Coordinates of C-alpha atoms and ligand atoms in Angstrom, one line a residue:
M1 CA 10.2 142.2 184.6
A2 CA 7.6 141.1 182.0
N3 CA 5.6 143.9 180.3
K4 CA 6.1 146.5 183.1
T5 CA 5.6 149.4 180.8
S6 CA 3.9 147.6 177.9
K7 CA 0.6 148.9 176.6
S8 CA 0.0 145.5 175.0
K9 CA -2.8 143.5 176.4
H10 CA -1.0 140.3 175.4
V11 CA 2.3 139.0 176.5
L12 CA 4.9 140.0 174.1
R13 CA 7.0 137.4 172.3
S14 CA 10.2 139.2 173.3
T15 CA 9.4 138.7 177.0
K16 CA 10.4 135.0 176.5
W17 CA 13.9 136.3 175.9
F18 CA 14.5 139.5 177.8
G19 CA 11.9 139.1 180.6
R20 CA 13.5 136.0 182.1
R21 CA 15.3 136.0 185.4
D22 CA 17.3 132.8 184.8
R23 CA 20.6 132.1 183.2
D24 CA 19.2 132.5 179.7
G25 CA 17.7 135.9 180.5
L26 CA 21.2 137.0 181.7
V27 CA 22.8 135.8 178.5
H28 CA 20.1 137.4 176.3
R29 CA 20.5 140.8 178.0
S30 CA 24.2 140.9 178.9
W31 CA 25.5 140.5 175.4
M32 CA 23.1 143.1 174.1
K33 CA 24.4 145.5 176.6
N34 CA 27.8 145.5 174.9
Q35 CA 26.1 147.8 172.3
G36 CA 25.5 150.4 175.0
I37 CA 21.9 149.5 175.6
P38 CA 20.6 150.6 179.0
H39 CA 18.8 148.1 181.2
D40 CA 15.5 149.9 181.0
Q41 CA 15.2 148.8 177.3
F42 CA 14.5 145.3 178.6
D43 CA 11.4 146.4 180.6
G44 CA 8.9 144.7 178.3
R45 CA 8.7 147.3 175.6
P46 CA 8.1 146.0 172.0
V47 CA 11.2 144.8 170.3
I48 CA 11.1 145.8 166.7
G49 CA 13.2 144.1 164.0
I50 CA 14.3 146.4 161.2
C51 CA 15.0 144.0 158.4
N52 CA 17.5 145.6 156.1
T53 CA 18.5 144.7 152.6
W54 CA 21.2 147.4 152.5
S55 CA 24.2 146.5 150.3
Q56 CA 26.6 148.5 148.2
A57 CA 26.1 145.7 145.7
T58 CA 22.4 146.6 145.6
P59 CA 22.6 150.2 144.4
C60 CA 18.9 150.7 144.6
N61 CA 19.0 150.0 148.4
A62 CA 22.4 151.6 149.1
H63 CA 20.7 154.5 151.1
F64 CA 19.1 152.0 153.5
R65 CA 21.5 152.5 156.3
E66 CA 20.5 156.1 156.7
L67 CA 16.8 155.3 156.1
A68 CA 16.9 152.6 158.8
E69 CA 18.1 155.3 161.3
H70 CA 14.8 157.1 160.7
V71 CA 12.8 153.9 161.3
R72 CA 14.9 153.5 164.5
S73 CA 14.0 157.0 165.6
G74 CA 10.4 156.3 165.1
V75 CA 10.5 153.1 167.1
L76 CA 12.2 155.0 170.0
D77 CA 9.7 157.8 169.7
A78 CA 6.9 155.3 170.3
G79 CA 8.6 153.6 173.2
G80 CA 9.9 150.5 171.3
F81 CA 13.3 148.8 171.3
P82 CA 14.7 148.8 167.7
L83 CA 17.1 146.1 166.5
E84 CA 18.3 146.3 163.0
F85 CA 19.3 143.1 161.3
P86 CA 20.7 142.3 157.8
V87 CA 19.4 139.8 155.3
M88 CA 20.8 138.8 152.0
S89 CA 20.3 141.5 149.5
L90 CA 19.4 141.1 145.8
G91 CA 20.8 143.7 143.5
E92 CA 19.2 143.4 140.1
T93 CA 22.0 145.0 138.1
L94 CA 25.0 143.0 139.3
M95 CA 23.9 139.5 140.4
R96 CA 24.3 136.6 138.1
P97 CA 22.7 134.6 136.7
T98 CA 19.5 136.4 137.9
T99 CA 18.2 137.6 141.3
M100 CA 15.1 135.6 140.8
L101 CA 17.2 132.5 141.5
F102 CA 17.7 133.8 145.0
R103 CA 14.3 135.4 145.9
N104 CA 13.1 132.2 147.7
Q105 CA 16.5 131.9 149.4
V106 CA 16.2 135.4 150.8
S107 CA 12.6 134.6 151.9
M108 CA 14.0 131.7 154.0
D109 CA 16.7 134.0 155.5
V110 CA 14.0 136.5 156.4
E111 CA 11.6 133.9 157.8
E112 CA 14.2 132.2 160.0
S113 CA 15.8 135.5 161.1
I114 CA 12.5 136.8 162.3
R115 CA 11.4 133.6 164.0
A116 CA 14.7 132.9 165.7
N117 CA 15.1 136.3 167.2
P118 CA 13.1 138.1 170.0
F119 CA 11.1 140.4 167.7
D120 CA 7.5 141.4 168.4
G121 CA 7.1 143.3 165.1
V122 CA 9.1 143.9 162.0
V123 CA 9.7 146.7 159.5
L124 CA 10.8 145.4 156.1
M125 CA 13.1 147.6 154.2
M126 CA 12.9 146.9 150.5
G127 CA 13.5 148.5 147.2
C128 CA 15.2 146.7 144.3
D129 CA 12.9 144.3 142.5
K130 CA 13.1 141.0 144.4
T131 CA 13.8 142.4 147.8
T132 CA 10.1 143.3 148.2
P133 CA 8.5 139.9 147.4
A134 CA 11.3 138.1 149.2
L135 CA 10.8 140.0 152.4
L136 CA 7.0 139.9 152.3
M137 CA 7.1 136.1 151.6
G138 CA 9.5 135.4 154.5
A139 CA 7.6 137.7 156.9
A140 CA 4.2 136.2 155.9
S141 CA 5.4 132.8 156.9
C142 CA 6.0 134.1 160.4
D143 CA 2.9 136.3 160.6
L144 CA 4.0 139.0 163.1
P145 CA 2.8 142.6 163.0
T146 CA 4.8 143.9 160.0
I147 CA 5.1 147.1 158.0
G148 CA 6.6 147.2 154.5
L149 CA 8.8 150.3 153.9
S150 CA 10.0 150.9 150.3
G151 CA 13.2 152.8 149.7
G152 CA 11.6 155.0 147.0
P153 CA 12.4 155.6 143.4
M154 CA 15.3 157.6 142.0
L155 CA 14.7 161.1 140.7
N156 CA 13.8 161.4 137.0
G157 CA 16.7 160.7 134.7
K158 CA 17.8 163.7 132.6
F159 CA 19.7 163.4 129.4
R160 CA 20.3 166.1 126.9
G161 CA 17.1 167.9 127.6
E162 CA 15.0 164.8 127.8
D163 CA 13.6 162.7 130.7
I164 CA 14.9 159.2 130.6
G165 CA 13.8 156.2 132.6
S166 CA 15.9 153.5 134.2
G167 CA 15.6 150.2 132.3
T168 CA 13.3 151.6 129.6
H169 CA 16.0 153.7 128.1
V170 CA 18.5 150.9 128.5
W171 CA 16.5 149.0 126.0
K172 CA 16.1 152.0 123.7
F173 CA 19.8 153.0 123.9
T174 CA 20.9 149.4 123.3
E175 CA 18.8 149.3 120.1
M176 CA 20.2 152.8 119.1
L177 CA 23.7 151.5 119.6
K178 CA 22.9 148.5 117.4
T179 CA 21.6 150.8 114.6
G180 CA 24.3 153.4 114.9
Q181 CA 22.1 156.2 116.2
M182 CA 24.2 156.4 119.3
N183 CA 27.9 155.8 119.9
E184 CA 29.8 154.5 122.9
S185 CA 30.6 157.9 124.3
D186 CA 26.9 158.9 124.1
M187 CA 26.2 155.8 126.0
I188 CA 28.6 156.6 128.8
D189 CA 27.1 160.1 129.2
A190 CA 23.7 158.6 129.4
E191 CA 24.7 156.1 132.1
A192 CA 25.3 158.9 134.6
C193 CA 22.3 160.9 133.6
M194 CA 20.0 157.9 134.1
S195 CA 21.0 157.1 137.7
R196 CA 21.5 160.5 139.3
S197 CA 20.2 159.9 142.8
A198 CA 19.7 157.2 145.4
G199 CA 16.7 155.0 144.9
H200 CA 15.3 152.2 142.7
C201 CA 14.3 152.3 139.1
M202 CA 11.9 155.3 138.6
T203 CA 9.9 153.8 135.7
M204 CA 6.8 151.7 136.5
G205 CA 9.1 148.7 136.5
T206 CA 9.0 145.9 139.0
A207 CA 10.4 147.9 141.9
S208 CA 7.8 150.7 141.6
T209 CA 5.1 148.1 140.9
M210 CA 6.0 146.1 144.0
A211 CA 6.2 149.3 146.1
S212 CA 2.7 150.1 144.8
M213 CA 1.6 146.5 145.6
V214 CA 2.9 147.0 149.2
E215 CA 0.6 150.1 149.5
A216 CA -2.4 148.5 147.7
L217 CA -2.2 145.3 149.8
G218 CA -2.3 147.5 152.9
M219 CA 1.2 146.5 154.0
G220 CA 2.7 150.0 153.6
L221 CA 1.7 153.4 154.9
P222 CA -0.2 155.6 152.4
T223 CA 2.2 157.2 149.8
N224 CA 4.7 154.5 150.3
A225 CA 4.8 153.7 146.6
A226 CA 6.0 156.9 145.1
I227 CA 7.9 159.4 147.3
P228 CA 11.3 159.7 145.7
A229 CA 14.1 158.1 147.7
V230 CA 15.9 161.5 148.3
D231 CA 12.7 163.5 149.2
S232 CA 12.7 164.4 152.9
R233 CA 9.2 163.0 153.1
R234 CA 10.6 159.5 152.5
K235 CA 12.5 159.9 155.8
V236 CA 9.4 161.1 157.5
L237 CA 7.5 158.0 156.2
A238 CA 10.3 155.8 157.6
R239 CA 10.0 157.5 161.0
M240 CA 6.2 157.1 160.9
A241 CA 6.6 153.4 160.0
G242 CA 8.9 153.1 163.1
R243 CA 6.3 154.7 165.3
R244 CA 3.4 152.8 163.9
I245 CA 4.9 149.3 164.1
V246 CA 5.1 149.8 167.9
E247 CA 1.4 150.5 168.0
M248 CA 0.7 147.6 165.7
V249 CA 2.4 145.3 168.2
H250 CA 0.2 146.7 171.0
E251 CA -2.8 146.1 168.9
N252 CA -1.5 142.6 167.8
L253 CA -2.3 143.6 164.2
K254 CA -0.7 140.7 162.3
M255 CA 0.0 140.3 158.6
S256 CA -2.8 137.8 158.3
K257 CA -5.4 140.4 159.2
I258 CA -4.2 142.6 156.4
L259 CA -3.2 140.1 153.6
T260 CA -6.7 138.7 153.0
R261 CA -8.0 137.5 149.7
D262 CA -9.8 140.9 149.3
A263 CA -6.5 142.6 149.7
F264 CA -4.9 140.6 147.0
E265 CA -7.8 141.2 144.7
N266 CA -7.4 145.0 145.3
A267 CA -3.7 144.7 144.5
I268 CA -4.4 143.0 141.2
M269 CA -6.9 145.7 140.2
V270 CA -4.4 148.4 141.3
N271 CA -1.8 146.7 139.2
G272 CA -4.0 147.1 136.2
A273 CA -4.7 150.8 136.9
I274 CA -1.0 151.6 137.2
G275 CA 0.0 149.4 134.2
G276 CA 2.3 147.4 136.6
S277 CA 4.9 144.9 135.8
T278 CA 4.1 141.3 134.8
N279 CA 6.5 140.2 137.5
A280 CA 3.9 141.2 140.1
V281 CA 2.0 138.1 138.9
V282 CA 4.5 135.6 140.2
H283 CA 5.3 137.6 143.3
L284 CA 1.7 138.0 144.4
L285 CA 1.0 134.4 143.8
A286 CA 4.0 133.5 145.9
I287 CA 3.1 135.9 148.8
A288 CA -0.5 134.6 148.7
G289 CA 0.8 131.1 148.9
R290 CA 2.7 131.9 152.1
M291 CA -0.5 133.4 153.6
G292 CA -2.6 130.4 152.6
V293 CA -4.8 132.7 150.4
K294 CA -6.0 130.9 147.3
L295 CA -5.0 133.0 144.3
S296 CA -4.6 131.9 140.7
L297 CA -3.6 133.2 137.2
D298 CA -7.3 133.3 136.4
D299 CA -7.8 135.9 139.1
W300 CA -5.3 138.1 137.4
D301 CA -7.2 137.9 134.1
R302 CA -10.6 138.2 135.6
L303 CA -9.9 141.2 137.9
G304 CA -7.5 143.1 135.6
R305 CA -9.3 142.5 132.3
D306 CA -11.5 145.6 132.3
M307 CA -9.3 147.7 134.4
P308 CA -8.1 150.7 132.4
C309 CA -4.5 151.9 132.8
L310 CA -4.7 155.4 134.3
V311 CA -1.0 156.0 134.9
N312 CA 1.0 157.4 132.0
L313 CA 4.4 156.2 133.1
M314 CA 7.3 154.5 131.3
P315 CA 7.6 151.8 130.0
S316 CA 4.1 152.1 128.6
G317 CA 3.9 155.8 128.8
K318 CA 5.8 159.1 129.1
Y319 CA 6.3 160.1 132.7
L320 CA 8.3 158.8 135.7
M321 CA 7.7 158.0 139.4
E322 CA 8.8 161.5 140.5
D323 CA 6.0 163.0 138.4
F324 CA 3.6 160.3 139.8
Y325 CA 4.3 161.4 143.3
Y326 CA 3.8 165.1 142.6
A327 CA 0.5 164.1 140.8
G328 CA -0.9 162.5 143.9
G329 CA 0.7 159.1 143.8
L330 CA -1.1 155.8 144.5
P331 CA -3.9 157.2 146.8
A332 CA -5.1 159.4 143.8
V333 CA -5.3 156.2 141.6
I334 CA -7.0 154.2 144.4
R335 CA -9.6 157.0 144.8
Q336 CA -10.5 156.9 141.1
I337 CA -10.9 153.1 140.9
G338 CA -12.7 152.9 144.3
K339 CA -15.9 151.6 142.8
F340 CA -14.1 148.4 141.8
L341 CA -12.2 147.8 145.0
H342 CA -13.0 146.1 148.3
K343 CA -13.1 149.3 150.3
K344 CA -13.0 147.7 153.8
T345 CA -9.7 146.0 153.6
L346 CA -7.5 146.9 156.6
T347 CA -4.1 148.6 156.2
V348 CA -1.1 148.9 158.5
N349 CA -2.2 152.3 159.8
G350 CA -5.4 150.7 161.2
K351 CA -7.6 152.4 158.6
T352 CA -9.2 150.9 155.6
I353 CA -7.8 151.4 152.1
W354 CA -10.7 153.6 151.3
E355 CA -10.3 155.7 154.4
N356 CA -6.7 156.3 153.4
S357 CA -7.6 157.3 149.8
K358 CA -11.1 158.7 149.5
D359 CA -10.0 162.3 149.7
A360 CA -6.8 162.0 147.7
V361 CA -6.4 164.7 145.0
N362 CA -5.1 164.2 141.5
Y363 CA -2.9 167.2 140.8
N364 CA -1.9 166.3 137.2
K365 CA -4.3 164.6 134.9
A366 CA -1.7 164.1 132.2
V367 CA 0.2 161.7 134.6
I368 CA -2.9 160.2 136.4
T369 CA -5.6 160.2 133.7
P370 CA -9.3 160.2 134.6
L371 CA -11.2 157.0 134.7
D372 CA -13.5 158.1 131.8
K373 CA -10.5 159.1 129.7
P374 CA -7.8 156.6 130.6
F375 CA -4.3 156.5 129.3
K376 CA -4.9 153.0 127.9
P377 CA -8.2 151.1 127.9
H378 CA -6.7 147.9 129.2
G379 CA -4.1 147.9 132.0
G380 CA -4.4 144.4 133.4
I381 CA -2.4 141.3 132.6
A382 CA -3.7 139.0 129.9
V383 CA -3.5 135.3 130.8
L384 CA -3.2 133.3 127.6
R385 CA -3.9 129.6 127.2
G386 CA -3.8 127.0 124.5
N387 CA -1.8 124.0 123.4
L388 CA 1.4 126.0 123.7
A389 CA 0.7 127.0 127.3
P390 CA -1.7 124.6 128.9
R391 CA -1.1 126.1 132.4
G392 CA -1.0 129.7 131.1
A393 CA 1.3 132.4 129.9
V394 CA 1.0 136.2 130.4
L395 CA 1.2 139.3 128.3
K396 CA 1.0 142.9 129.2
P397 CA -1.4 144.5 126.7
S398 CA -0.5 148.1 127.7
A399 CA 3.1 147.5 126.7
A400 CA 2.3 145.6 123.5
T401 CA 1.8 146.8 119.9
P402 CA -2.0 146.7 119.1
K403 CA -1.7 145.3 115.6
L404 CA 0.3 142.3 116.9
M405 CA -2.3 141.3 119.4
K406 CA -3.9 139.2 116.8
H407 CA -1.3 137.6 114.6
K408 CA -0.2 134.4 113.0
G409 CA 3.4 133.9 112.1
R410 CA 6.2 131.5 111.3
A411 CA 8.3 130.4 114.3
V412 CA 12.0 131.2 114.5
V413 CA 13.3 129.1 117.4
F414 CA 16.2 129.6 119.7
E415 CA 16.9 126.5 121.9
D416 CA 18.3 128.5 124.8
I417 CA 19.9 131.9 125.6
D418 CA 23.3 130.9 124.2
D419 CA 21.7 129.9 120.9
L420 CA 19.9 133.3 120.9
H421 CA 23.1 135.2 121.5
K422 CA 24.9 133.3 118.9
R423 CA 22.4 133.7 116.1
I424 CA 20.0 136.6 116.7
D425 CA 22.1 139.2 114.9
S426 CA 23.5 136.9 112.2
P427 CA 22.8 138.2 108.7
K428 CA 22.0 134.6 107.8
L429 CA 19.1 134.3 110.3
D430 CA 16.0 133.4 108.3
V431 CA 13.6 135.9 109.7
D432 CA 11.2 138.7 108.7
A433 CA 9.1 141.1 110.8
S434 CA 6.0 138.8 110.6
C435 CA 7.8 135.9 112.3
V436 CA 7.3 134.8 115.9
L437 CA 10.5 134.6 117.9
V438 CA 10.6 131.7 120.3
L439 CA 13.1 131.3 123.1
K440 CA 13.2 128.1 125.2
N441 CA 14.8 126.9 128.4
C442 CA 14.7 130.2 130.3
G443 CA 12.1 129.3 132.8
P444 CA 12.5 128.6 136.6
K445 CA 14.3 125.3 136.1
G446 CA 15.7 125.8 132.6
Y447 CA 18.0 128.8 133.0
P448 CA 17.9 128.2 136.0
G449 CA 16.3 131.0 137.9
F450 CA 13.6 132.5 135.6
P451 CA 15.5 135.5 134.3
E452 CA 14.2 138.6 132.6
V453 CA 15.2 137.8 129.1
G454 CA 11.8 137.4 127.5
N455 CA 12.0 140.9 126.0
F456 CA 15.2 140.1 124.1
A457 CA 16.2 142.6 121.5
L458 CA 15.0 142.0 117.9
P459 CA 17.4 140.7 115.3
A460 CA 19.7 143.5 114.1
K461 CA 18.6 143.1 110.5
I462 CA 14.9 143.7 111.5
L463 CA 15.8 146.7 113.7
K464 CA 17.7 148.3 110.8
K465 CA 14.5 148.3 108.8
G466 CA 12.9 150.5 111.5
V467 CA 10.8 147.7 113.0
T468 CA 10.5 148.1 116.7
D469 CA 8.3 145.2 117.8
M470 CA 7.8 141.5 117.0
I471 CA 6.0 138.8 118.9
R472 CA 8.4 137.0 121.2
I473 CA 7.4 133.9 123.2
S474 CA 9.4 132.3 126.0
D475 CA 9.2 130.7 129.4
A476 CA 11.2 133.6 130.8
R477 CA 10.1 136.8 132.6
M478 CA 10.6 140.3 131.3
S479 CA 11.9 143.3 133.1
G480 CA 9.1 145.5 134.4
T481 CA 10.8 148.4 132.6
A482 CA 10.5 146.7 129.2
Y483 CA 7.9 146.9 126.5
G484 CA 6.8 144.9 123.5
T485 CA 4.4 142.2 122.4
V486 CA 6.0 139.6 124.6
V487 CA 4.5 136.4 125.8
L488 CA 6.0 135.3 129.1
H489 CA 5.9 132.8 131.9
T490 CA 4.8 130.0 129.5
A491 CA 3.9 127.0 131.7
P492 CA 4.9 124.3 131.9
E493 CA 8.3 125.6 130.9
A494 CA 10.4 123.9 128.2
A495 CA 12.8 122.3 130.8
E496 CA 9.7 120.6 132.4
G497 CA 8.8 119.1 129.0
G498 CA 6.1 121.8 128.3
P499 CA 4.9 122.1 124.7
L500 CA 7.3 125.1 124.2
A501 CA 10.1 122.5 124.1
L502 CA 8.5 120.9 121.1
V503 CA 8.2 124.0 118.8
E504 CA 10.4 123.8 115.7
N505 CA 11.5 126.4 113.1
G506 CA 8.8 126.9 110.5
D507 CA 5.8 126.0 112.8
T508 CA 2.9 128.4 112.7
I509 CA 2.0 130.1 116.0
E510 CA -1.2 132.1 116.5
L511 CA -1.7 134.8 119.1
D512 CA -5.1 136.2 119.8
V513 CA -5.0 138.3 122.9
A514 CA -8.7 139.3 122.8
R515 CA -9.6 135.6 123.0
R516 CA -6.7 134.9 125.4
R517 CA -5.4 132.2 123.1
I518 CA -2.0 131.0 122.0
H519 CA -1.9 128.1 119.6
L520 CA 0.7 126.1 118.0
H521 CA -0.6 124.9 114.6
V522 CA 0.9 121.4 114.8
S523 CA -1.2 118.2 115.0
D524 CA -1.4 116.3 118.3
A525 CA 0.2 113.3 116.5
E526 CA 3.2 115.3 115.4
L527 CA 3.6 116.8 118.9
A528 CA 3.5 113.3 120.3
R529 CA 6.2 112.2 117.9
R530 CA 8.4 115.2 118.9
R531 CA 7.7 114.5 122.6
A532 CA 9.0 110.9 122.2
N533 CA 12.3 112.3 121.0
W534 CA 12.5 115.1 123.6
K535 CA 15.4 114.9 126.0
P536 CA 15.5 116.7 129.4
L537 CA 18.4 119.1 130.1
K538 CA 21.4 117.9 132.1
P539 CA 21.2 119.0 135.8
H540 CA 22.5 122.5 136.4
A541 CA 24.2 121.6 139.7
D542 CA 25.1 118.6 141.8
R543 CA 25.2 120.5 145.1
G544 CA 24.2 123.6 147.0
W545 CA 21.4 126.1 146.6
V546 CA 20.9 125.5 142.8
K547 CA 20.4 121.8 143.3
L548 CA 17.8 122.4 146.0
Y549 CA 16.1 125.1 144.0
C550 CA 15.9 123.1 140.8
A551 CA 14.6 120.1 142.7
T552 CA 11.8 121.9 144.4
V553 CA 10.8 125.1 142.5
T554 CA 7.3 125.4 141.3
Q555 CA 6.2 126.6 137.9
A556 CA 5.2 130.2 136.9
D557 CA 1.5 129.6 137.4
Q558 CA 2.2 128.7 141.1
G559 CA 4.4 131.6 141.9
V560 CA 7.8 129.9 141.5
D561 CA 8.2 129.4 145.3
L562 CA 9.9 126.3 146.5
D563 CA 7.2 123.6 147.1
F564 CA 8.2 123.1 150.7
L565 CA 8.1 126.8 151.5
V566 CA 4.4 127.3 150.6
G567 CA 2.4 128.1 153.7
H568 CA 3.4 129.4 157.0
S569 CA 4.6 128.2 160.4
G570 CA 3.9 131.3 162.5
A571 CA 6.5 132.8 164.8
K572 CA 6.6 130.1 167.5
V573 CA 10.0 128.6 168.4
G574 CA 9.8 125.0 169.4
R575 CA 12.9 124.8 171.7
E576 CA 14.9 126.9 174.1
S577 CA 18.4 128.1 172.9
H578 CA 20.6 125.8 175.0
Ligands
FES1 FE1 17.0 147.9 141.3 FE2 15.7 148.4 138.9 S1 17.7 147.7 139.2 S2 15.0 148.5 140.9

C-alpha cells in the first residue's frame, strides 16, 4: 500500500502510519474513516497538515476557518490528503499579560503536533503578531516541507474622511483623549471605523512585518505579505499554497533548504526597506536559533544600517497595507533593493527570491518610494550599546524624532509598570520634555513575558504642552504600530540585574544613535555600590508555564526563546504508538 500513487522518490513519512498492514495500520486508518474519508486517501499520497491558529479570541485570525478550506482545496487539487489541526492561538488584543509570554509555548505545541502526527508537509496559517514566529519556530524544529500562509491585513481604516491605522491611531486617539481633543463617543465611533474587515493590523506593525518576513525569507509564496484578508486573491494564494505544498513534499524541499543564513540576511535588509517592526529582531533571532543559523544583534545593525526605508506606511509614514498591495507589495520593494540582496536564495515555490521579484512593478511611487529618493534615509534597526546596555538595546530610527537621536537628559525612573501607571500623569511628577523616561522590570523575566509597553504614553502634563515625543528607555518591547524615540530590549534586563536596574532619578543618560551609544553617566564605583544593594524580584509563579518560562527564557539579544528549545530535533519519532 506504500506510495502506490506517489510522485515522491523518497518514502513518505505518513507511510509509517497509513501504509501499514498490521493492527496499528488498521487503527490509524479506521478512526480516520469516521470523518468520511474514502480508503483511496491512504494510498500513499502526501499527507498535509494545515496548522490553524483560528480562534474567535484572536480576531485577526478569525477568518482562518474559511481560508483553511481554500488551502484544503489546493491540497486536494494536487493529489494530497489534507488534515487541518488546531494549535493554541495568540490574540494580541485580549490575552493577558502579553502574548509574548506564550510565543514559545505555542512553538512547542506546533513542534510536537507536527512530529507526533503523520504529516509529510505543513501549511502554517498565521496572522496576528506572535502566531507567525511561534509557528515558524515550532515547524523549524521539525524541518519538514513547509509553507507559511499569512491571513492578510484588514482593509484601511476609515474615520471621518481620514485613513486610520490599527494600533497607530490607538496611540494617537489615547493621547487626544488625554488632552481633551476627543471625547468618549468619538472614541467609540473610531473603534468600529478602525477594524472594518477581517484581517490583522493594516499598518506596518508586527503582523505585517512578520508577513513580509515570511515572504522575504522565502517561506511564503510571492505577494503573501500584503494581499488584504478579504481580497479574493488571498483565497487564491491559500489554494496555491495547498497545491504547492504537495509538490514540495514530492521534491523533499525542507525548511532547512530555505532558511539559510543568506535568507535571514535578506530578511533583515527587507525589514529595513519596509521600516519593519523592532519585534522582528527577537523573532528572527529565535527562528534562526531553531534552524541552527548563527544570527546576532550585530547582524541587524550591520545589514540594516544603510538600508533606506522605501515604504511610506504607518506608523512611520502615511499609507496602509491595502495601499502597499495595490502599489506592488513586497516584490516591488525586493526588486528595488536587489543589488543588496543574496539573489539566489531559494523560496517555497522552487524559484529564487530574485526570480520571483525581478520583474515586479511599482505602481505608486508615493507608497513605495524609489531607492534614490527614499521615504526615509535609514530604515534599519539601530543596535545601541554602552554601560546601560552591555548586551545591546534597539531603536527604530525611522519611527524616532531626529532631534532626539543625540540627547543628554535627566532620568525620571519608574520601577515597574505599576509604578508608571501610578505616577506618570501625576501633576507632582518632576519632569520636563528634556528628561529621559526610564521604565524597569518589563523584560522577558521581569514582567514576565516581555510586553509591548516600551512606547508608554508621555506624562499628561508634557502632552498638554504639545510635546509629542521624549526619549523612553526600557527592557520592554514596543508595538510595531507605535512610534517615538524609544530604546527597547535593553539587555540584560533589570530583573536579571542588568544596569537598567541601577538607574536612579536624577542620573544623566546620554543617547547617541549615530554612534550607537547609550551611556549612563554614573561612575563604576557608584554603580558597584548600587549593585550591592540591589535585590532580585520575588518569583512570579511557583508552578505551571510561568515558572518554566521564567526559569529558562533567554534574554532579548538571544531571541527570548526557552534555552532548551533552541535547535531542532527533526521529524523522527523514536517509538511506535502502543
Ligand atoms: Fe492582531 Fe495587530 S492585533 S495583528
